[in-house]
PDB file of C-alpha atoms and ligand atoms in Angstrom:
ATOM      1  CA  UNK A  14     -13.668 -24.930 -34.017  1.00  0.00           C
ATOM      2  CA  UNK A  15     -14.175 -25.383 -30.299  1.00  0.00           C
ATOM      3  CA  UNK A  16     -17.295 -24.497 -28.369  1.00  0.00           C
ATOM      4  CA  UNK A  17     -16.396 -21.461 -26.297  1.00  0.00           C
ATOM      5  CA  UNK A  18     -17.370 -22.056 -22.666  1.00  0.00           C
ATOM      6  CA  UNK A  19     -19.214 -18.978 -21.460  1.00  0.00           C
ATOM      7  CA  UNK A  20     -18.206 -18.637 -17.812  1.00  0.00           C
ATOM      8  CA  UNK A  21     -19.625 -15.148 -17.637  1.00  0.00           C
ATOM      9  CA  UNK A  22     -23.129 -16.297 -18.575  1.00  0.00           C
ATOM     10  CA  UNK A  23     -23.042 -19.341 -16.292  1.00  0.00           C
ATOM     11  CA  UNK A  24     -21.790 -17.212 -13.385  1.00  0.00           C
ATOM     12  CA  UNK A  25     -24.649 -14.756 -13.963  1.00  0.00           C
ATOM     13  CA  UNK A  26     -27.136 -17.648 -13.788  1.00  0.00           C
ATOM     14  CA  UNK A  27     -25.517 -18.919 -10.585  1.00  0.00           C
ATOM     15  CA  UNK A  28     -25.664 -15.448  -9.030  1.00  0.00           C
ATOM     16  CA  UNK A  29     -29.388 -15.311  -9.825  1.00  0.00           C
ATOM     17  CA  UNK A  30     -29.931 -18.695  -8.125  1.00  0.00           C
ATOM     18  CA  UNK A  31     -27.849 -17.597  -5.129  1.00  0.00           C
ATOM     19  CA  UNK A  32     -29.811 -14.345  -4.900  1.00  0.00           C
ATOM     20  CA  UNK A  33     -33.067 -16.310  -4.772  1.00  0.00           C
ATOM     21  CA  UNK A  34     -31.694 -18.646  -2.098  1.00  0.00           C
ATOM     22  CA  UNK A  35     -30.391 -15.719  -0.041  1.00  0.00           C
ATOM     23  CA  UNK A  36     -33.882 -14.190  -0.158  1.00  0.00           C
ATOM     24  CA  UNK A  37     -35.377 -17.471   1.092  1.00  0.00           C
ATOM     25  CA  UNK A  38     -32.816 -17.658   3.908  1.00  0.00           C
ATOM     26  CA  UNK A  39     -33.609 -14.085   4.955  1.00  0.00           C
ATOM     27  CA  UNK A  40     -37.283 -15.065   5.290  1.00  0.00           C
ATOM     28  CA  UNK A  41     -36.064 -17.644   7.825  1.00  0.00           C
ATOM     29  CA  UNK A  42     -34.137 -14.962   9.709  1.00  0.00           C
ATOM     30  CA  UNK A  43     -30.692 -15.886   8.336  1.00  0.00           C
ATOM     31  CA  UNK A  44     -28.803 -12.940   6.796  1.00  0.00           C
ATOM     32  CA  UNK A  45     -25.691 -14.255   5.014  1.00  0.00           C
ATOM     33  CA  UNK A  46     -22.661 -12.106   5.766  1.00  0.00           C
ATOM     34  CA  UNK A  47     -19.094 -12.170   4.463  1.00  0.00           C
ATOM     35  CA  UNK A  48     -16.197 -10.339   6.130  1.00  0.00           C
ATOM     36  CA  UNK A  49     -13.420  -9.421   3.704  1.00  0.00           C
ATOM     37  CA  UNK A  50     -10.057  -8.361   5.089  1.00  0.00           C
ATOM     38  CA  UNK A  51      -7.682  -6.408   2.887  1.00  0.00           C
ATOM     39  CA  UNK A  52      -4.258  -5.538   4.273  1.00  0.00           C
ATOM     40  CA  UNK A  53      -2.283  -2.882   2.388  1.00  0.00           C
ATOM     41  CA  UNK A  54      -3.139  -1.285  -0.930  1.00  0.00           C
ATOM     42  CA  UNK A  55      -1.978  -3.694  -3.632  1.00  0.00           C
ATOM     43  CA  UNK A  56      -3.975  -2.498  -6.685  1.00  0.00           C
ATOM     44  CA  UNK A  57      -4.888  -6.005  -7.901  1.00  0.00           C
ATOM     45  CA  UNK A  58      -6.069  -7.001  -4.413  1.00  0.00           C
ATOM     46  CA  UNK A  59      -8.141  -3.794  -4.117  1.00  0.00           C
ATOM     47  CA  UNK A  60      -9.729  -4.590  -7.488  1.00  0.00           C
ATOM     48  CA  UNK A  61     -10.556  -8.174  -6.461  1.00  0.00           C
ATOM     49  CA  UNK A  62     -11.987  -7.090  -3.106  1.00  0.00           C
ATOM     50  CA  UNK A  63     -14.182  -4.438  -4.775  1.00  0.00           C
ATOM     51  CA  UNK A  64     -15.520  -7.096  -7.137  1.00  0.00           C
ATOM     52  CA  UNK A  65     -16.301  -9.376  -4.206  1.00  0.00           C
ATOM     53  CA  UNK A  66     -18.262  -6.571  -2.523  1.00  0.00           C
ATOM     54  CA  UNK A  67     -20.166  -5.863  -5.753  1.00  0.00           C
ATOM     55  CA  UNK A  68     -21.029  -9.550  -6.194  1.00  0.00           C
ATOM     56  CA  UNK A  69     -22.273  -9.811  -2.600  1.00  0.00           C
ATOM     57  CA  UNK A  70     -24.440  -6.699  -3.025  1.00  0.00           C
ATOM     58  CA  UNK A  71     -25.984  -8.114  -6.205  1.00  0.00           C
ATOM     59  CA  UNK A  72     -27.010 -11.298  -4.383  1.00  0.00           C
ATOM     60  CA  UNK A  73     -28.216  -9.656  -1.175  1.00  0.00           C
ATOM     61  CA  UNK A  74     -25.266 -10.952   0.846  1.00  0.00           C
ATOM     62  CA  UNK A  75     -23.995  -8.472   3.410  1.00  0.00           C
ATOM     63  CA  UNK A  76     -20.273  -7.808   3.039  1.00  0.00           C
ATOM     64  CA  UNK A  77     -18.130  -6.048   5.609  1.00  0.00           C
ATOM     65  CA  UNK A  78     -14.794  -4.797   4.351  1.00  0.00           C
ATOM     66  CA  UNK A  79     -11.870  -4.316   6.722  1.00  0.00           C
ATOM     67  CA  UNK A  80      -9.241  -2.253   4.893  1.00  0.00           C
ATOM     68  CA  UNK A  81      -6.180  -2.312   7.123  1.00  0.00           C
ATOM     69  CA  UNK A  82      -2.891  -0.489   6.588  1.00  0.00           C
ATOM     70  CA  UNK A  83       0.150  -2.431   5.333  1.00  0.00           C
ATOM     71  CA  UNK A  84       1.755  -1.701   8.700  1.00  0.00           C
ATOM     72  CA  UNK A  85      -0.837  -3.864  10.525  1.00  0.00           C
ATOM     73  CA  UNK A  86       0.856  -6.331  12.866  1.00  0.00           C
ATOM     74  CA  UNK A  87       0.124 -10.030  12.739  1.00  0.00           C
ATOM     75  CA  UNK A  88      -1.218  -9.813  16.315  1.00  0.00           C
ATOM     76  CA  UNK A  89      -3.721  -7.138  15.253  1.00  0.00           C
ATOM     77  CA  UNK A  90      -4.814  -9.165  12.256  1.00  0.00           C
ATOM     78  CA  UNK A  91      -5.180 -12.324  14.348  1.00  0.00           C
ATOM     79  CA  UNK A  92      -7.170 -10.280  16.886  1.00  0.00           C
ATOM     80  CA  UNK A  93      -9.621  -9.177  14.195  1.00  0.00           C
ATOM     81  CA  UNK A  94      -9.990 -12.750  12.932  1.00  0.00           C
ATOM     82  CA  UNK A  95     -10.672 -13.990  16.489  1.00  0.00           C
ATOM     83  CA  UNK A  96     -13.378 -11.347  16.848  1.00  0.00           C
ATOM     84  CA  UNK A  97     -14.983 -12.330  13.522  1.00  0.00           C
ATOM     85  CA  UNK A  98     -14.736 -16.049  14.381  1.00  0.00           C
ATOM     86  CA  UNK A  99     -16.727 -15.356  17.556  1.00  0.00           C
ATOM     87  CA  UNK A 100     -19.347 -13.151  15.857  1.00  0.00           C
ATOM     88  CA  UNK A 101     -22.394 -15.290  14.977  1.00  0.00           C
ATOM     89  CA  UNK A 102     -23.634 -12.672  12.492  1.00  0.00           C
ATOM     90  CA  UNK A 103     -20.511 -13.216  10.336  1.00  0.00           C
ATOM     91  CA  UNK A 104     -20.682 -16.433   8.295  1.00  0.00           C
ATOM     92  CA  UNK A 105     -17.681 -16.170   6.000  1.00  0.00           C
ATOM     93  CA  UNK A 106     -14.204 -14.703   6.524  1.00  0.00           C
ATOM     94  CA  UNK A 107     -11.812 -14.033   3.660  1.00  0.00           C
ATOM     95  CA  UNK A 108      -8.336 -12.576   3.971  1.00  0.00           C
ATOM     96  CA  UNK A 109      -7.227 -11.326   0.569  1.00  0.00           C
ATOM     97  CA  UNK A 110      -3.832 -12.694  -0.463  1.00  0.00           C
ATOM     98  CA  UNK A 111      -1.010 -11.934  -0.883  1.00  0.00           C
ATOM     99  CA  UNK A 112      -0.380 -10.340   2.498  1.00  0.00           C
ATOM    100  CA  UNK A 113       2.276  -7.646   2.921  1.00  0.00           C
ATOM    101  CA  UNK A 114       5.768  -8.800   3.890  1.00  0.00           C
ATOM    102  CA  UNK A 115       6.124  -9.735   7.546  1.00  0.00           C
ATOM    103  CA  UNK A 116       2.677 -11.306   7.833  1.00  0.00           C
ATOM    104  CA  UNK A 117       2.449 -15.089   7.640  1.00  0.00           C
ATOM    105  CA  UNK A 118      -0.368 -16.122   5.314  1.00  0.00           C
ATOM    106  CA  UNK A 119      -0.167 -19.671   6.708  1.00  0.00           C
ATOM    107  CA  UNK A 120      -0.645 -18.523  10.320  1.00  0.00           C
ATOM    108  CA  UNK A 121      -3.359 -16.042   9.377  1.00  0.00           C
ATOM    109  CA  UNK A 122      -5.350 -18.543   7.316  1.00  0.00           C
ATOM    110  CA  UNK A 123      -5.045 -21.190  10.021  1.00  0.00           C
ATOM    111  CA  UNK A 124      -6.561 -18.714  12.497  1.00  0.00           C
ATOM    112  CA  UNK A 125      -9.828 -18.536  10.514  1.00  0.00           C
ATOM    113  CA  UNK A 126     -12.536 -20.846  11.835  1.00  0.00           C
ATOM    114  CA  UNK A 127     -12.777 -23.747   9.334  1.00  0.00           C
ATOM    115  CA  UNK A 128     -16.569 -23.287   9.359  1.00  0.00           C
ATOM    116  CA  UNK A 129     -16.152 -19.695   8.121  1.00  0.00           C
ATOM    117  CA  UNK A 130     -13.277 -20.382   5.716  1.00  0.00           C
ATOM    118  CA  UNK A 131     -15.056 -19.617   2.438  1.00  0.00           C
ATOM    119  CA  UNK A 132     -11.763 -19.753   0.491  1.00  0.00           C
ATOM    120  CA  UNK A 133     -11.198 -23.331   1.762  1.00  0.00           C
ATOM    121  CA  UNK A 134      -7.551 -22.523   2.409  1.00  0.00           C
ATOM    122  CA  UNK A 135      -7.496 -23.647   6.083  1.00  0.00           C
ATOM    123  CA  UNK A 136      -5.481 -26.889   6.501  1.00  0.00           C
ATOM    124  CA  UNK A 137      -8.568 -28.644   7.891  1.00  0.00           C
ATOM    125  CA  UNK A 138     -10.561 -27.786   4.765  1.00  0.00           C
ATOM    126  CA  UNK A 139      -7.597 -28.692   2.547  1.00  0.00           C
ATOM    127  CA  UNK A 140      -7.580 -32.099   4.258  1.00  0.00           C
ATOM    128  CA  UNK A 141     -11.315 -32.510   3.783  1.00  0.00           C
ATOM    129  CA  UNK A 142     -11.004 -31.743   0.062  1.00  0.00           C
ATOM    130  CA  UNK A 143      -8.246 -34.348  -0.086  1.00  0.00           C
ATOM    131  CA  UNK A 144     -10.547 -36.891   1.570  1.00  0.00           C
ATOM    132  CA  UNK A 145     -13.465 -35.960  -0.676  1.00  0.00           C
ATOM    133  CA  UNK A 146     -15.744 -35.047   2.261  1.00  0.00           C
ATOM    134  CA  UNK A 147     -16.022 -31.309   2.294  1.00  0.00           C
ATOM    135  CA  UNK A 148     -18.404 -28.386   2.632  1.00  0.00           C
ATOM    136  CA  UNK A 149     -16.111 -25.788   1.074  1.00  0.00           C
ATOM    137  CA  UNK A 150     -13.949 -26.369  -1.984  1.00  0.00           C
ATOM    138  CA  UNK A 151     -11.561 -23.659  -3.175  1.00  0.00           C
ATOM    139  CA  UNK A 152     -13.431 -21.296  -5.483  1.00  0.00           C
ATOM    140  CA  UNK A 153     -11.430 -21.642  -8.708  1.00  0.00           C
ATOM    141  CA  UNK A 154     -11.283 -25.467  -8.909  1.00  0.00           C
ATOM    142  CA  UNK A 155     -14.932 -25.642  -7.787  1.00  0.00           C
ATOM    143  CA  UNK A 156     -15.824 -23.171 -10.542  1.00  0.00           C
ATOM    144  CA  UNK A 157     -14.009 -25.295 -13.129  1.00  0.00           C
ATOM    145  CA  UNK A 158     -15.985 -28.376 -12.050  1.00  0.00           C
ATOM    146  CA  UNK A 159     -19.241 -26.399 -12.353  1.00  0.00           C
ATOM    147  CA  UNK A 160     -18.284 -25.344 -15.895  1.00  0.00           C
ATOM    148  CA  UNK A 161     -17.587 -28.946 -16.908  1.00  0.00           C
ATOM    149  CA  UNK A 162     -20.888 -30.043 -15.386  1.00  0.00           C
ATOM    150  CA  UNK A 163     -22.863 -27.222 -17.031  1.00  0.00           C
ATOM    151  CA  UNK A 164     -21.514 -28.187 -20.453  1.00  0.00           C
ATOM    152  CA  UNK A 165     -22.152 -31.907 -19.756  1.00  0.00           C
ATOM    153  CA  UNK A 166     -18.459 -32.669 -20.169  1.00  0.00           C
ATOM    154  CA  UNK A 167     -17.809 -36.049 -18.556  1.00  0.00           C
ATOM    155  CA  UNK A 168     -14.759 -36.492 -16.326  1.00  0.00           C
ATOM    156  CA  UNK A 169     -15.097 -40.131 -15.326  1.00  0.00           C
ATOM    157  CA  UNK A 170     -12.443 -42.340 -16.875  1.00  0.00           C
ATOM    158  CA  UNK A 171     -10.920 -39.516 -18.889  1.00  0.00           C
ATOM    159  CA  UNK A 172      -7.323 -38.353 -18.954  1.00  0.00           C
ATOM    160  CA  UNK A 173      -7.137 -35.079 -17.020  1.00  0.00           C
ATOM    161  CA  UNK A 174      -3.896 -33.117 -16.990  1.00  0.00           C
ATOM    162  CA  UNK A 175      -3.441 -30.203 -14.592  1.00  0.00           C
ATOM    163  CA  UNK A 176      -0.528 -27.881 -15.289  1.00  0.00           C
ATOM    164  CA  UNK A 177       0.471 -25.924 -12.179  1.00  0.00           C
ATOM    165  CA  UNK A 178       0.693 -27.175  -8.588  1.00  0.00           C
ATOM    166  CA  UNK A 179      -0.384 -24.223  -6.466  1.00  0.00           C
ATOM    167  CA  UNK A 180      -2.211 -24.830  -3.204  1.00  0.00           C
ATOM    168  CA  UNK A 181      -5.051 -22.596  -4.387  1.00  0.00           C
ATOM    169  CA  UNK A 182      -5.666 -24.060  -7.855  1.00  0.00           C
ATOM    170  CA  UNK A 183      -3.518 -26.921  -9.168  1.00  0.00           C
ATOM    171  CA  UNK A 184      -3.508 -29.280  -6.187  1.00  0.00           C
ATOM    172  CA  UNK A 185      -7.195 -28.960  -5.254  1.00  0.00           C
ATOM    173  CA  UNK A 186      -8.148 -29.058  -8.953  1.00  0.00           C
ATOM    174  CA  UNK A 187      -6.428 -32.418  -9.265  1.00  0.00           C
ATOM    175  CA  UNK A 188      -8.333 -33.679  -6.197  1.00  0.00           C
ATOM    176  CA  UNK A 189     -11.728 -32.563  -7.506  1.00  0.00           C
ATOM    177  CA  UNK A 190     -11.070 -34.185 -10.894  1.00  0.00           C
ATOM    178  CA  UNK A 191      -9.959 -37.333  -9.084  1.00  0.00           C
ATOM    179  CA  UNK A 192     -13.141 -37.372  -6.967  1.00  0.00           C
ATOM    180  CA  UNK A 193     -15.057 -37.135 -10.263  1.00  0.00           C
ATOM    181  CA  UNK A 194     -13.224 -40.333 -11.293  1.00  0.00           C
ATOM    182  CA  UNK A 195     -10.863 -38.715 -13.766  1.00  0.00           C
ATOM    183  CA  UNK A 196      -7.409 -40.185 -14.335  1.00  0.00           C
ATOM    184  CA  UNK A 197      -5.325 -37.254 -13.197  1.00  0.00           C
ATOM    185  CA  UNK A 198      -1.759 -36.241 -13.996  1.00  0.00           C
ATOM    186  CA  UNK A 199      -0.170 -33.156 -12.437  1.00  0.00           C
ATOM    187  CA  UNK A 200       2.531 -31.242 -14.268  1.00  0.00           C
ATOM    188  CA  UNK A 201       4.692 -28.371 -13.074  1.00  0.00           C
ATOM    189  CA  UNK A 202       7.788 -26.357 -13.836  1.00  0.00           C
ATOM    190  CA  UNK A 203      10.091 -29.365 -13.396  1.00  0.00           C
ATOM    191  CA  UNK A 204       8.051 -31.715 -15.587  1.00  0.00           C
ATOM    192  CA  UNK A 205      10.109 -33.259 -18.373  1.00  0.00           C
ATOM    193  CA  UNK A 206       8.480 -33.565 -21.830  1.00  0.00           C
ATOM    194  CA  UNK A 207       5.501 -31.474 -20.807  1.00  0.00           C
ATOM    195  CA  UNK A 208       3.964 -31.372 -24.296  1.00  0.00           C
ATOM    196  CA  UNK A 209       4.011 -35.162 -24.476  1.00  0.00           C
ATOM    197  CA  UNK A 210       1.922 -35.321 -21.308  1.00  0.00           C
ATOM    198  CA  UNK A 211      -0.463 -32.466 -22.111  1.00  0.00           C
ATOM    199  CA  UNK A 212      -1.137 -34.087 -25.503  1.00  0.00           C
ATOM    200  CA  UNK A 213      -2.591 -37.087 -23.663  1.00  0.00           C
ATOM    201  CA  UNK A 214      -5.220 -34.912 -21.989  1.00  0.00           C
ATOM    202  CA  UNK A 215      -8.913 -35.223 -22.733  1.00  0.00           C
ATOM    203  CA  UNK A 216      -9.319 -32.400 -20.220  1.00  0.00           C
ATOM    204  CA  UNK A 217      -6.420 -29.977 -19.883  1.00  0.00           C
ATOM    205  CA  UNK A 218      -6.443 -27.429 -17.056  1.00  0.00           C
ATOM    206  CA  UNK A 219      -3.703 -24.827 -17.139  1.00  0.00           C
ATOM    207  CA  UNK A 220      -2.922 -22.631 -14.120  1.00  0.00           C
ATOM    208  CA  UNK A 221       0.611 -21.432 -14.694  1.00  0.00           C
ATOM    209  CA  UNK A 222       0.482 -17.659 -15.097  1.00  0.00           C
ATOM    210  CA  UNK A 223       2.388 -17.300 -18.376  1.00  0.00           C
ATOM    211  CA  UNK A 224       1.049 -15.785 -21.607  1.00  0.00           C
ATOM    212  CA  UNK A 225       0.776 -18.317 -24.484  1.00  0.00           C
ATOM    213  CA  UNK A 226       2.186 -21.109 -22.309  1.00  0.00           C
ATOM    214  CA  UNK A 227      -0.114 -23.716 -23.880  1.00  0.00           C
ATOM    215  CA  UNK A 228       0.383 -23.812 -27.635  1.00  0.00           C
ATOM    216  CA  UNK A 229      -1.596 -25.819 -30.193  1.00  0.00           C
ATOM    217  CA  UNK A 230       1.084 -28.525 -30.465  1.00  0.00           C
ATOM    218  CA  UNK A 231       0.551 -29.297 -26.761  1.00  0.00           C
ATOM    219  CA  UNK A 232      -3.153 -30.063 -27.203  1.00  0.00           C
ATOM    220  CA  UNK A 233      -4.777 -33.249 -28.473  1.00  0.00           C
ATOM    221  CA  UNK A 234      -7.390 -32.566 -31.171  1.00  0.00           C
ATOM    222  CA  UNK A 235     -10.817 -32.654 -29.516  1.00  0.00           C
ATOM    223  CA  UNK A 236      -9.522 -31.932 -26.007  1.00  0.00           C
ATOM    224  CA  UNK A 237     -11.347 -29.736 -23.493  1.00  0.00           C
ATOM    225  CA  UNK A 238      -9.058 -26.828 -22.566  1.00  0.00           C
ATOM    226  CA  UNK A 239      -9.635 -24.894 -19.352  1.00  0.00           C
ATOM    227  CA  UNK A 240      -7.532 -21.768 -18.975  1.00  0.00           C
ATOM    228  CA  UNK A 241      -7.152 -20.595 -15.382  1.00  0.00           C
ATOM    229  CA  UNK A 242      -4.376 -18.108 -16.192  1.00  0.00           C
ATOM    230  CA  UNK A 243      -4.837 -14.394 -15.717  1.00  0.00           C
ATOM    231  CA  UNK A 244      -1.946 -12.426 -17.150  1.00  0.00           C
ATOM    232  CA  UNK A 245      -1.289  -9.096 -18.787  1.00  0.00           C
ATOM    233  CA  UNK A 246       0.227  -9.446 -22.267  1.00  0.00           C
ATOM    234  CA  UNK A 247       2.714  -7.148 -24.058  1.00  0.00           C
ATOM    235  CA  UNK A 248      -0.163  -4.964 -25.255  1.00  0.00           C
ATOM    236  CA  UNK A 249      -1.392  -4.509 -21.682  1.00  0.00           C
ATOM    237  CA  UNK A 250      -4.426  -6.714 -22.261  1.00  0.00           C
ATOM    238  CA  UNK A 251      -5.718  -9.362 -19.833  1.00  0.00           C
ATOM    239  CA  UNK A 252      -5.057 -12.822 -21.205  1.00  0.00           C
ATOM    240  CA  UNK A 253      -4.849 -16.421 -20.021  1.00  0.00           C
ATOM    241  CA  UNK A 254      -2.151 -19.102 -20.313  1.00  0.00           C
ATOM    242  CA  UNK A 255      -3.437 -20.590 -23.560  1.00  0.00           C
ATOM    243  CA  UNK A 256      -2.731 -19.456 -27.127  1.00  0.00           C
ATOM    244  CA  UNK A 257      -6.470 -19.117 -27.630  1.00  0.00           C
ATOM    245  CA  UNK A 258      -6.515 -18.308 -31.376  1.00  0.00           C
ATOM    246  CA  UNK A 259      -4.541 -21.424 -32.275  1.00  0.00           C
ATOM    247  CA  UNK A 260      -5.953 -23.828 -29.672  1.00  0.00           C
ATOM    248  CA  UNK A 261      -9.631 -23.038 -30.328  1.00  0.00           C
ATOM    249  CA  UNK A 262      -9.124 -24.458 -33.829  1.00  0.00           C
ATOM    250  CA  UNK A 263      -8.367 -27.940 -32.478  1.00  0.00           C
ATOM    251  CA  UNK A 264     -10.054 -28.183 -29.055  1.00  0.00           C
ATOM    252  CA  UNK A 265     -13.648 -29.379 -28.614  1.00  0.00           C
ATOM    253  CA  UNK A 266     -14.318 -26.905 -25.798  1.00  0.00           C
ATOM    254  CA  UNK A 267     -12.245 -23.987 -24.563  1.00  0.00           C
ATOM    255  CA  UNK A 268     -12.628 -21.303 -21.918  1.00  0.00           C
ATOM    256  CA  UNK A 269     -11.801 -17.756 -22.933  1.00  0.00           C
ATOM    257  CA  UNK A 270      -9.698 -15.676 -20.554  1.00  0.00           C
ATOM    258  CA  UNK A 271     -11.080 -13.348 -19.413  1.00  0.00           C
ATOM    259  CA  UNK A 272     -14.704 -14.497 -19.377  1.00  0.00           C
ATOM    260  CA  UNK A 273     -14.196 -18.184 -18.600  1.00  0.00           C
ATOM    261  CA  UNK A 274     -12.993 -19.365 -15.197  1.00  0.00           C
ATOM    262  CA  UNK A 275     -12.668 -15.919 -13.535  1.00  0.00           C
ATOM    263  CA  UNK A 276     -16.389 -15.149 -13.213  1.00  0.00           C
ATOM    264  CA  UNK A 277     -16.949 -18.685 -11.907  1.00  0.00           C
ATOM    265  CA  UNK A 278     -14.349 -18.190  -9.159  1.00  0.00           C
ATOM    266  CA  UNK A 279     -16.282 -15.119  -8.046  1.00  0.00           C
ATOM    267  CA  UNK A 280     -19.604 -16.963  -8.139  1.00  0.00           C
ATOM    268  CA  UNK A 281     -18.252 -19.868  -6.093  1.00  0.00           C
ATOM    269  CA  UNK A 282     -17.223 -17.492  -3.307  1.00  0.00           C
ATOM    270  CA  UNK A 283     -20.864 -16.429  -3.056  1.00  0.00           C
ATOM    271  CA  UNK A 284     -21.893 -20.080  -3.075  1.00  0.00           C
ATOM    272  CA  UNK A 285     -19.442 -20.874  -0.274  1.00  0.00           C
ATOM    273  CA  UNK A 286     -20.733 -17.909   1.746  1.00  0.00           C
ATOM    274  CA  UNK A 287     -24.262 -19.220   1.341  1.00  0.00           C
ATOM    275  CA  UNK A 288     -23.080 -22.665   2.476  1.00  0.00           C
ATOM    276  CA  UNK A 289     -21.373 -21.097   5.514  1.00  0.00           C
ATOM    277  CA  UNK A 290     -24.565 -19.266   6.468  1.00  0.00           C
ATOM    278  CA  UNK A 291     -26.595 -22.485   6.145  1.00  0.00           C
ATOM    279  CA  UNK A 292     -23.992 -24.403   8.132  1.00  0.00           C
ATOM    280  CA  UNK A 293     -24.167 -21.860  10.972  1.00  0.00           C
ATOM    281  CA  UNK A 294     -27.982 -21.949  10.928  1.00  0.00           C
ATOM    282  CA  UNK A 295     -27.961 -25.788  10.723  1.00  0.00           C
ATOM    283  CA  UNK A 296     -30.076 -25.650   7.564  1.00  0.00           C
TER     284      UNK A 296
HETATM  285  N1  GUN B 325      -5.726 -13.720  -4.043  1.00  0.00           N
HETATM  286  C1  GUN B 325      -5.823 -14.199  -5.293  1.00  0.00           C
HETATM  287  N2  GUN B 325      -6.829 -15.097  -5.371  1.00  0.00           N
HETATM  288  C2  GUN B 325      -7.358 -15.187  -4.145  1.00  0.00           C
HETATM  289  C3  GUN B 325      -8.433 -15.943  -3.596  1.00  0.00           C
HETATM  290  O1  GUN B 325      -9.094 -16.747  -4.257  1.00  0.00           O
HETATM  291  N3  GUN B 325      -8.681 -15.753  -2.266  1.00  0.00           N
HETATM  292  C4  GUN B 325      -7.954 -14.903  -1.514  1.00  0.00           C
HETATM  293  N4  GUN B 325      -8.274 -14.805  -0.223  1.00  0.00           N
HETATM  294  N5  GUN B 325      -6.955 -14.189  -1.993  1.00  0.00           N
HETATM  295  C5  GUN B 325      -6.670 -14.325  -3.296  1.00  0.00           C
END
């Protein structure tokens, strides 16, 4: 049976460390602050934004929420971002995605100052991650790397397979594994003989968004299985992409979903906000 990677516990430890560092920064007159922009009232986005506010409060990070109507124009949104970019008391800016129809996420994200881009979605930060010289890494892939590190799971020289090629998870995840000297293969919806490739993986990261997408026959015995998926199953329960019950019998390590990668994503946003505050203060 696999060791179950406890992302919830590790995230709680990280939050405690961040809280202590925030307190030290405040003694130096630096008050970390995150601006969170929510446009419209998508229930999932509202839930995520509330969690982000709660996490910030726990760590002593100030969060300012801008809840804008779905009818907000792109010019208004860009105006708010310009104001926040220019405000030295705001260190991080996050625009919750997806945006309502008619607003260009690409244009909006590109308007955020790269130094305040705590999601690391700005093209400049994407490029830096690609080059391996970055301050901010996207929260989910960064959280996965922290989990591997915390469980002393080596990456160097190992076969890493990433399933899913999103800009937010799959692509940057592949880069971070590559920077850690993994041998990385990316798979996606057009991959032929997917199971043949996933079975090669020493470390398998799945970010597809489909219930039970990774079955036991797709996993090499002893592999490390990281489930980034967050889906609702037929019974209305939150579940990942991996057939957990079957795969935990053959993997060496596995993340549960929920309780694995999700809490780490949240913790890494706090970490990036702390980094942004230190960057602004030249600490
Ligand atoms: N929507 C879903 N995940 C994310 C995220 O990590 N950041 C932002 N800004 N929006 C999201």
